[in-house]
Coordinates of C-alpha atoms and ligand atoms in Angstrom, one line a residue:
M22 CA 102.8 122.1 63.4
T23 CA 106.5 122.2 62.5
D24 CA 107.6 119.8 65.3
V25 CA 104.8 117.4 65.2
E26 CA 104.4 114.6 62.7
R27 CA 101.1 112.9 61.8
R28 CA 100.2 109.3 62.3
Q29 CA 97.9 107.5 59.9
D30 CA 94.9 108.2 62.1
R31 CA 95.7 111.9 61.6
S32 CA 96.0 112.7 65.4
P33 CA 99.1 114.8 66.0
V34 CA 101.9 113.4 68.1
P35 CA 104.9 115.4 69.3
Q36 CA 108.3 114.2 68.0
D37 CA 109.9 114.5 71.4
W38 CA 108.9 115.1 75.0
T39 CA 110.7 118.4 75.6
Y40 CA 108.5 120.7 77.6
A41 CA 109.1 124.4 78.2
P42 CA 110.1 125.1 81.9
A43 CA 107.2 125.5 84.2
P44 CA 108.8 126.4 87.5
E45 CA 106.6 126.9 90.6
S46 CA 107.5 130.1 92.4
T47 CA 109.0 129.6 95.9
E48 CA 107.9 133.1 97.0
I49 CA 105.0 131.7 98.9
V50 CA 107.4 130.1 101.4
R51 CA 108.8 132.3 104.1
L52 CA 111.6 130.5 105.8
R53 CA 113.2 131.6 109.1
E54 CA 117.0 131.6 109.3
R55 CA 116.9 129.4 112.4
Y56 CA 114.3 127.1 113.9
G57 CA 114.0 126.0 117.5
L58 CA 112.0 123.2 119.0
Y59 CA 108.2 123.3 119.4
V60 CA 107.5 122.3 123.0
G61 CA 104.4 123.1 125.0
G62 CA 103.1 125.4 122.3
E63 CA 106.3 127.6 122.4
W64 CA 109.4 127.8 120.4
L65 CA 112.4 126.8 122.5
D66 CA 116.0 127.5 121.6
A67 CA 118.2 124.4 121.0
K68 CA 121.8 124.5 122.1
E69 CA 123.0 123.1 118.8
H70 CA 121.8 123.4 115.2
F71 CA 122.4 121.8 111.8
T72 CA 121.8 123.1 108.3
T73 CA 119.0 121.6 106.2
I74 CA 119.5 121.9 102.5
A75 CA 117.6 121.6 99.2
P76 CA 118.6 118.3 97.5
R77 CA 118.0 119.8 94.0
D78 CA 121.1 122.1 94.3
E79 CA 122.5 121.6 97.8
A80 CA 121.6 125.2 98.7
P81 CA 121.2 125.8 102.5
L82 CA 117.6 126.5 103.5
A83 CA 117.7 127.0 107.2
E84 CA 119.3 126.2 110.5
V85 CA 117.4 123.6 112.5
G86 CA 117.6 122.7 116.2
Q87 CA 119.3 119.5 117.3
A88 CA 117.2 118.3 120.2
S89 CA 119.2 116.8 123.1
E90 CA 118.1 114.2 125.6
A91 CA 117.1 117.0 128.0
D92 CA 115.0 118.7 125.2
V93 CA 113.2 115.4 124.5
H94 CA 112.6 115.0 128.2
D95 CA 111.0 118.5 128.3
A96 CA 108.9 117.8 125.3
V97 CA 107.6 114.5 126.8
T98 CA 106.9 116.4 130.1
A99 CA 104.9 119.0 128.2
A100 CA 103.0 116.3 126.4
R101 CA 102.3 114.5 129.7
E102 CA 101.0 117.8 131.3
A103 CA 98.8 118.5 128.3
F104 CA 97.4 114.9 128.3
A105 CA 95.4 115.6 131.5
G106 CA 93.3 118.2 129.7
W107 CA 93.2 116.9 126.2
S108 CA 92.2 113.4 127.1
K109 CA 89.3 114.7 129.2
L110 CA 87.9 116.9 126.4
P111 CA 84.7 115.6 124.9
G112 CA 85.5 113.9 121.6
S113 CA 83.5 116.5 119.7
E114 CA 85.8 119.2 121.0
R115 CA 88.9 117.3 119.9
S116 CA 87.4 116.8 116.5
K117 CA 86.8 120.6 116.2
Y118 CA 90.5 121.2 116.6
M119 CA 91.3 118.5 114.1
F120 CA 88.9 119.7 111.5
R121 CA 90.5 123.2 111.9
I122 CA 93.9 121.7 111.3
A123 CA 92.6 119.9 108.2
R124 CA 91.0 123.0 106.8
I125 CA 94.2 125.1 107.4
L126 CA 96.3 122.5 105.7
A127 CA 94.0 122.6 102.7
E128 CA 94.0 126.4 102.7
R129 CA 97.8 126.5 102.9
A130 CA 98.3 123.6 100.5
R131 CA 100.5 125.4 98.0
E132 CA 102.8 126.7 100.6
F133 CA 103.3 123.2 102.1
A134 CA 103.7 121.6 98.6
V135 CA 106.4 124.0 97.6
L136 CA 108.3 123.6 100.9
E137 CA 108.0 119.8 100.7
S138 CA 109.5 119.7 97.2
L139 CA 112.2 122.2 98.2
N140 CA 113.4 120.3 101.3
G141 CA 112.7 116.8 100.1
G142 CA 113.4 116.9 96.3
K143 CA 110.1 115.3 95.3
P144 CA 108.3 116.7 92.1
I145 CA 105.9 119.5 92.9
K146 CA 103.1 117.7 91.0
E147 CA 103.4 114.9 93.6
S148 CA 103.6 117.0 96.7
R149 CA 100.7 119.2 95.3
D150 CA 98.5 116.3 94.2
V151 CA 99.3 113.5 96.6
D152 CA 101.3 114.4 99.8
V153 CA 99.5 117.6 100.9
P154 CA 95.8 116.6 100.0
L155 CA 96.3 113.2 101.6
A156 CA 97.7 114.7 104.7
A157 CA 94.7 117.0 105.0
A158 CA 92.4 114.0 104.3
H159 CA 93.9 112.1 107.2
F160 CA 93.1 114.9 109.6
F161 CA 89.5 115.2 108.1
Y162 CA 89.0 111.4 108.4
Y163 CA 90.3 111.0 112.0
A164 CA 88.5 114.2 113.1
G165 CA 85.3 112.3 112.2
W166 CA 86.2 109.4 114.6
A167 CA 87.2 111.5 117.6
D168 CA 83.6 111.6 119.0
K169 CA 82.6 108.1 117.9
L170 CA 85.2 105.9 119.5
E171 CA 82.6 103.8 121.4
Y172 CA 80.9 103.1 118.0
A173 CA 84.2 102.3 116.4
F174 CA 84.8 99.6 119.0
P175 CA 81.4 98.5 120.2
N176 CA 81.1 96.7 123.5
R177 CA 84.6 97.8 124.5
T178 CA 85.7 100.8 126.5
P179 CA 88.4 102.7 124.5
K180 CA 90.8 104.9 126.4
P181 CA 93.8 106.8 125.2
L182 CA 97.2 105.5 126.1
G183 CA 98.9 108.7 127.1
V184 CA 101.9 110.2 125.4
A185 CA 102.9 108.8 122.0
G186 CA 106.5 109.2 120.7
Q187 CA 106.5 109.3 116.9
I188 CA 109.5 109.0 114.6
I189 CA 109.1 109.5 110.9
P190 CA 111.3 109.2 107.7
W191 CA 112.2 111.6 104.9
N192 CA 110.3 110.2 102.0
F193 CA 106.8 111.6 102.8
P194 CA 107.5 114.1 105.6
L195 CA 104.1 115.8 105.9
L196 CA 102.1 112.8 105.0
M197 CA 103.8 110.6 107.6
L198 CA 103.3 113.3 110.2
A199 CA 99.6 113.2 109.4
W200 CA 99.5 109.4 109.5
K201 CA 101.0 109.5 112.9
I202 CA 99.5 112.6 114.6
A203 CA 95.9 112.4 113.4
P204 CA 94.9 109.0 114.8
A205 CA 96.8 109.7 118.1
L206 CA 94.9 113.0 118.7
A207 CA 91.5 111.5 117.7
A208 CA 92.1 108.8 120.3
G209 CA 92.8 111.4 123.0
N210 CA 96.6 111.1 123.2
T211 CA 99.2 113.8 123.1
V212 CA 102.4 113.4 121.0
V213 CA 106.1 114.2 120.6
L214 CA 107.1 113.8 117.0
K215 CA 110.6 113.7 115.5
P216 CA 110.9 114.4 111.8
A217 CA 113.8 113.0 109.7
E218 CA 117.0 114.9 109.8
T219 CA 117.0 115.8 106.1
T220 CA 113.4 116.9 105.9
P221 CA 112.3 118.8 109.0
L222 CA 110.8 122.0 107.4
T223 CA 107.2 121.0 106.7
A224 CA 106.9 119.6 110.3
L225 CA 108.1 123.0 111.5
L226 CA 105.7 124.8 109.3
F227 CA 103.0 122.6 110.7
C228 CA 103.7 124.1 114.1
D229 CA 102.4 127.3 112.6
V230 CA 99.2 125.5 111.7
L231 CA 98.8 124.2 115.2
R232 CA 99.0 127.8 116.6
Q233 CA 96.6 129.0 113.9
A234 CA 94.2 126.3 115.0
E235 CA 94.7 127.3 118.6
L236 CA 95.5 123.7 119.6
P237 CA 96.2 123.7 123.4
G238 CA 100.0 123.9 124.0
G239 CA 101.8 120.6 124.6
V240 CA 99.2 118.4 122.8
V241 CA 101.7 118.2 119.8
N242 CA 105.4 118.8 120.3
I243 CA 108.0 118.7 117.5
V244 CA 111.6 117.9 118.3
T245 CA 114.0 118.0 115.4
G246 CA 117.4 116.3 115.3
D247 CA 119.2 113.2 114.0
G248 CA 119.1 109.5 115.0
S249 CA 120.3 110.3 118.6
T250 CA 117.1 112.5 119.1
G251 CA 115.0 109.5 117.9
A252 CA 116.9 107.2 120.3
A253 CA 116.3 109.6 123.2
L254 CA 112.6 109.6 122.4
V255 CA 112.5 105.8 122.4
D256 CA 114.1 105.8 125.8
S257 CA 112.0 108.6 127.2
D258 CA 108.9 108.3 129.4
V259 CA 106.4 107.8 126.6
D260 CA 103.6 105.2 126.6
K261 CA 104.0 104.3 123.0
I262 CA 106.4 104.5 120.1
A263 CA 105.2 104.6 116.5
F264 CA 108.1 104.3 114.0
T265 CA 108.4 104.4 110.3
G266 CA 111.8 103.9 108.7
S267 CA 114.4 101.3 108.0
T268 CA 114.1 97.7 109.2
E269 CA 117.5 98.0 110.8
V270 CA 116.5 100.9 113.1
G271 CA 113.1 99.3 113.6
K272 CA 114.7 96.2 115.0
A273 CA 117.0 98.2 117.2
I274 CA 114.0 100.0 118.7
Q275 CA 112.1 96.7 119.2
R276 CA 115.1 95.3 121.1
R277 CA 115.3 98.5 123.1
L278 CA 111.6 98.3 124.2
A279 CA 111.6 94.6 124.9
G280 CA 110.7 94.1 128.5
T281 CA 109.2 97.6 129.0
D282 CA 105.4 98.3 129.0
K283 CA 105.7 100.7 126.1
R284 CA 103.5 99.9 123.1
L285 CA 105.2 99.7 119.7
T286 CA 104.1 99.8 116.1
L287 CA 106.7 99.6 113.3
E288 CA 106.2 100.4 109.6
L289 CA 109.5 99.3 107.9
G290 CA 111.0 98.5 104.6
G291 CA 109.7 96.6 101.6
K292 CA 110.6 95.0 98.4
A293 CA 107.2 94.7 96.7
A294 CA 106.4 92.3 93.9
N295 CA 104.4 93.8 91.0
I296 CA 103.1 90.8 89.1
V297 CA 102.0 91.0 85.5
F298 CA 100.0 88.2 83.9
D299 CA 99.7 87.8 80.1
D300 CA 95.9 88.5 80.1
C301 CA 96.3 92.0 81.5
A302 CA 95.8 95.3 79.7
L303 CA 99.4 95.8 78.8
D304 CA 99.6 99.6 78.4
Q305 CA 97.7 100.1 81.7
A306 CA 100.1 97.7 83.4
V307 CA 103.1 99.7 82.0
E308 CA 101.7 102.9 83.5
G309 CA 101.3 101.0 86.8
I310 CA 104.8 99.7 86.7
I311 CA 106.2 103.2 86.0
N312 CA 104.1 104.7 88.8
G313 CA 105.0 101.8 91.1
I314 CA 108.7 102.4 91.0
Y315 CA 109.4 105.9 89.7
F316 CA 106.9 107.7 91.9
N317 CA 108.8 109.8 94.5
Q318 CA 112.1 108.7 92.9
G319 CA 111.4 105.2 94.3
H320 CA 111.8 106.5 97.8
V321 CA 108.6 104.6 98.8
C322 CA 108.5 101.7 101.3
C323 CA 105.8 100.0 99.2
A324 CA 107.5 100.7 95.8
G325 CA 106.9 98.0 93.2
S326 CA 110.7 97.4 92.9
R327 CA 110.5 93.7 91.8
L328 CA 108.6 93.3 88.5
F329 CA 107.5 89.7 87.8
V330 CA 106.4 89.3 84.2
Q331 CA 104.8 86.2 82.7
E332 CA 107.2 84.8 80.2
S333 CA 104.8 84.9 77.3
I334 CA 104.7 88.7 77.4
Y335 CA 108.2 89.4 78.5
E336 CA 109.6 90.9 75.3
P337 CA 106.7 93.3 74.4
L338 CA 106.3 94.4 78.0
V339 CA 110.0 95.2 78.5
E340 CA 110.0 97.0 75.1
K341 CA 107.0 99.1 76.1
L342 CA 108.5 99.8 79.5
K343 CA 111.8 101.1 78.1
Q344 CA 109.9 103.2 75.5
R345 CA 107.8 104.7 78.3
M346 CA 110.9 105.4 80.4
T347 CA 112.3 107.6 77.6
T348 CA 109.3 110.0 78.2
L349 CA 110.0 110.5 81.9
R350 CA 111.2 114.0 82.7
V351 CA 113.9 114.0 85.3
G352 CA 114.9 117.4 86.8
D353 CA 114.0 120.3 89.0
P354 CA 111.4 119.2 91.6
L355 CA 109.8 122.6 91.4
D356 CA 109.1 122.3 87.7
K357 CA 105.5 121.3 87.2
N358 CA 106.4 119.0 84.3
T359 CA 108.9 117.0 86.3
D360 CA 108.2 113.3 86.8
V361 CA 111.3 112.3 88.7
G362 CA 112.9 114.8 91.1
A363 CA 116.1 114.8 93.1
I364 CA 117.4 112.0 95.4
N365 CA 116.8 113.1 99.0
S366 CA 120.4 113.1 100.2
R367 CA 124.0 112.4 99.4
E368 CA 123.8 109.4 101.7
Q369 CA 120.8 107.9 99.9
L370 CA 122.4 108.5 96.5
D371 CA 125.5 106.7 97.6
R372 CA 123.4 103.7 98.7
I373 CA 121.6 103.6 95.3
E374 CA 124.8 103.8 93.4
E375 CA 126.3 101.0 95.5
L376 CA 123.4 98.7 94.9
V377 CA 123.3 99.5 91.2
A378 CA 127.0 98.7 90.9
A379 CA 126.3 95.4 92.7
G380 CA 123.6 94.6 90.2
K381 CA 125.9 95.1 87.2
E382 CA 128.6 93.1 88.9
E383 CA 126.3 90.2 89.6
G384 CA 125.4 90.0 85.9
A385 CA 122.1 91.9 85.4
E386 CA 121.6 94.0 82.3
I387 CA 121.1 97.7 82.9
Y388 CA 119.0 100.2 80.9
Q389 CA 118.7 103.9 81.6
P390 CA 116.9 106.2 79.1
P391 CA 119.0 109.1 77.8
C392 CA 118.5 112.0 80.1
R393 CA 120.6 115.0 81.1
L394 CA 120.9 115.2 84.8
P395 CA 121.5 118.6 86.5
E396 CA 125.1 119.3 87.5
K397 CA 124.4 120.4 91.1
G398 CA 122.3 118.3 93.6
Y399 CA 121.6 114.6 93.9
W400 CA 120.3 112.8 90.9
F401 CA 119.8 109.3 89.6
A402 CA 118.4 108.4 86.2
P403 CA 115.4 106.0 86.1
T404 CA 116.9 102.5 85.8
V405 CA 115.7 99.1 84.9
F406 CA 117.6 95.8 85.3
T407 CA 116.8 92.7 83.3
N408 CA 118.4 89.3 83.5
V409 CA 118.0 89.5 87.3
A410 CA 118.3 86.3 89.4
Q411 CA 116.4 86.1 92.7
S412 CA 119.6 85.9 94.7
Y413 CA 121.0 89.2 93.4
R414 CA 121.2 92.0 95.9
I415 CA 119.0 94.2 93.7
A416 CA 116.3 91.6 94.0
Q417 CA 116.6 91.2 97.7
E418 CA 117.5 94.5 99.3
E419 CA 115.5 97.7 99.5
I420 CA 117.2 100.1 97.1
F421 CA 114.8 103.0 97.9
G422 CA 115.6 104.6 94.6
P423 CA 114.3 104.7 90.9
V424 CA 115.6 101.2 90.2
L425 CA 113.5 98.4 89.0
S426 CA 114.5 94.7 88.8
V427 CA 112.7 92.5 86.2
L428 CA 112.2 88.8 86.8
T429 CA 109.9 86.3 85.1
F430 CA 107.5 83.4 85.9
R431 CA 105.4 80.9 84.1
T432 CA 102.5 79.9 86.4
P433 CA 100.5 81.7 89.1
D434 CA 102.1 79.3 91.7
E435 CA 105.6 80.2 90.6
A436 CA 104.7 83.9 90.8
V437 CA 103.4 83.6 94.4
E438 CA 106.5 81.6 95.4
K439 CA 108.9 84.1 93.9
A440 CA 106.9 87.1 95.2
N441 CA 107.0 85.8 98.7
N442 CA 110.7 85.0 98.6
T443 CA 111.7 88.1 100.5
P444 CA 112.1 88.9 104.2
Y445 CA 109.7 91.8 103.6
G446 CA 105.9 91.8 103.2
L447 CA 104.5 95.3 102.9
S448 CA 102.7 95.5 99.5
A449 CA 102.2 93.8 96.1
G450 CA 100.5 94.4 92.8
V451 CA 98.7 92.1 90.5
W452 CA 97.8 92.8 86.8
T453 CA 95.2 90.5 85.3
E454 CA 91.7 90.7 83.9
K455 CA 90.6 87.7 85.9
G456 CA 88.9 88.7 89.2
S457 CA 89.1 85.1 90.6
R458 CA 92.9 85.2 90.0
I459 CA 93.2 88.5 91.8
L460 CA 91.4 87.1 94.9
W461 CA 93.5 83.9 94.8
M462 CA 96.7 85.9 94.5
A463 CA 95.7 88.3 97.3
Q464 CA 95.1 85.4 99.6
K465 CA 98.4 83.7 98.8
M466 CA 100.6 86.7 99.0
R467 CA 102.3 87.6 102.4
A468 CA 101.9 91.3 102.0
G469 CA 99.9 93.9 104.0
V470 CA 98.4 95.6 100.9
V471 CA 97.7 93.9 97.5
W472 CA 96.7 96.3 94.7
A473 CA 94.9 94.9 91.7
N474 CA 95.3 96.6 88.3
T475 CA 96.6 99.7 90.1
F476 CA 99.5 100.6 92.3
N477 CA 100.4 103.1 95.1
R478 CA 96.8 104.0 95.9
F479 CA 96.2 105.5 99.3
D480 CA 93.1 106.4 101.2
P481 CA 92.8 107.4 104.9
T482 CA 90.0 104.9 105.3
S483 CA 92.2 102.0 104.3
P484 CA 94.6 100.3 106.6
F485 CA 98.3 100.0 105.6
G486 CA 101.1 98.0 107.2
G487 CA 103.4 95.0 106.9
Y488 CA 104.1 91.3 107.4
K489 CA 107.4 89.8 108.4
E490 CA 110.3 92.3 108.4
S491 CA 108.1 95.1 107.1
G492 CA 106.8 95.6 110.6
F493 CA 103.6 95.3 112.6
G494 CA 100.6 97.4 113.4
R495 CA 98.4 99.2 110.9
E496 CA 98.0 102.9 110.0
G497 CA 94.9 104.3 108.3
G498 CA 91.2 103.3 108.8
L499 CA 89.8 102.0 112.0
H500 CA 92.8 99.7 112.3
G501 CA 95.0 102.8 112.6
L502 CA 93.1 104.0 115.7
E503 CA 93.4 100.8 117.7
P504 CA 97.2 101.1 118.4
Y505 CA 96.5 104.5 120.1
L506 CA 93.9 103.0 122.5
T507 CA 93.7 100.7 125.4
F508 CA 90.6 98.7 126.1
D509 CA 89.2 97.8 129.5
D510 CA 87.7 94.6 128.1
S511 CA 87.4 93.0 131.5
E512 CA 84.4 95.3 132.1
T513 CA 82.6 93.9 129.1
F514 CA 83.6 90.2 129.4
G515 CA 83.5 90.0 133.2
G516 CA 87.1 88.8 133.4
Ligands
NDP64 P1 116.1 105.4 109.3 O1 115.4 104.2 109.7 O2 117.5 105.6 109.9 O3 115.3 106.8 109.6 C1 114.0 106.8 110.0 C2 113.8 107.8 111.2 O4 114.4 107.2 112.4 C3 114.5 109.1 111.1 O5 113.7 110.1 111.7 C4 115.8 108.8 111.8 O6 116.5 110.0 112.2 C5 115.3 108.1 113.0 N1 116.4 107.3 113.6 C6 117.6 106.9 113.2 N2 118.3 106.2 114.1 C7 117.4 106.0 115.1 C8 117.5 105.3 116.4 N3 118.6 104.6 116.7 N4 116.5 105.4 117.2 C9 115.4 106.1 116.9 N5 115.2 106.7 115.7 C10 116.2 106.7 114.9 O7 116.2 105.5 107.8 P2 117.3 106.3 106.9 O8 116.8 107.6 106.7 O9 118.7 106.1 107.4 O10 117.3 105.4 105.5 C11 118.0 104.2 105.4 C12 117.3 103.2 104.6 O11 116.1 102.9 105.2 C13 116.9 103.7 103.2 O12 117.8 103.5 102.3 C14 115.7 102.9 103.0 O13 116.1 101.6 102.4 C15 115.1 102.6 104.3 N6 113.9 103.5 104.7 C16 112.7 103.0 104.7 C17 111.6 103.7 104.9 C18 110.2 103.2 104.9 O14 109.3 103.9 104.9 N7 110.1 101.9 104.9 C19 111.7 105.2 105.2 C20 113.1 105.6 105.2 C21 114.1 104.8 104.9 P3 117.5 110.7 111.1 O15 116.7 111.0 109.9 O16 117.9 111.9 111.8 O17 118.6 109.8 110.9

């Protein structure tokens, strides 16, 4: 009891939040020195390679293939050949493979979680408790739909599209892979997926799962590489592109596909408003704000990066928030106590630093809790800006880092107007005890997802997607199946 003091209610409280190190062992992960491309169920050599590193200490992890235009072409050809057999399998057969994949992911969860944290920099408690279980849950969920498509879309005749080209970002590498691949396979399509340049390793480990599940070769193909590989996939002979990433690249893809008959869904950036009313449960809201912006270092498209606080509770809320920030543990992603891990790449760190400098210059007031950042690797302390005007870059642009901008409002109308004052429209949060206000706000807000008295909740049954510059198309739930199907409605409606 030497380092605890007693409150009046006699319950012990620690004097500080120093935890003993609790490192997760990396022994479970067996990395190859060099990875090729997974095409047609085989590993093919790439002509060129690049090194993928661990953002926590910049240590090289493996050499990864840089797929060329010709490699992408081969992968699409393999997917096209496999489509003939895969699309004709009874749905119940497709679901068997998918249930297998889900079960193997669950069995190998620890291996995937360690590798995800190693390659991406996110805290192990998040990859272990969120990314990997949710990825498995998506395969379980969509496996259940594979043999029920005609019930999912009654009076319509659902058919697969063909080959889907899928491009994913680095913030949730395995989870985004599952969001993309699971509905595509359930609907009877085959896929070519390109993981992000900085986080290819869990996608490459996933190829091992595909082999273990004995998925027919060519049904899923993984081509690693940089933006040029993504661009080659967009231009290739696919029937659909599903993209998650920045609004800038999303727009470039949309321009590229204009006038072609390729289908497109885009899940792009966000600048979510997290709106706190004065009748909310304040401590609960503070937890939601913390989770909303510091989860995954703020590398989250739906992060609650703009906090709108009702003026009457501004001081106590900001005080509590700063207090809570001092308890966040920033450090080694593989330590089980870590709350905020490493920034994903040097490039992303530069972008965060640039926007934070702009925030200071424009006149906002910065607060960062005292924390000692590791010397090697890419790190940024949890940050909150107060005195933020709506016109500041930190209130307008997606920072994609652990940086929160606090703004205020007086009335619900003002909150809605300010929340909607952004080119984005992916998500939002509302904190109030009034159910009627929640429903009113949810209707008024131009955001694909509105969370009430919680934030960053995901479930495979629930659709997710954006308005405005946050993209179009939905992922998750029945809505997530539809973009992978074509409907011969003329049969039903006699057209
Ligand atoms: P990008 O949009 O560049 O990356 C997303 C994916 O697209 C990656 O696989 C990328 O490959 C690939 N790609 C890049 N250029 C092209 C292209 N011309 N055609 C097809 N595919 C392409 O995001 P960044 O990683 O560069 O991040 C930049 C900013 O984007 C972040 O700071 C953040 O604000 C935002 N972002 C938003 C995300 C979201 O979910 N809303 C996710 C990621 C980023 P490669 O990785 O090899 O470059």
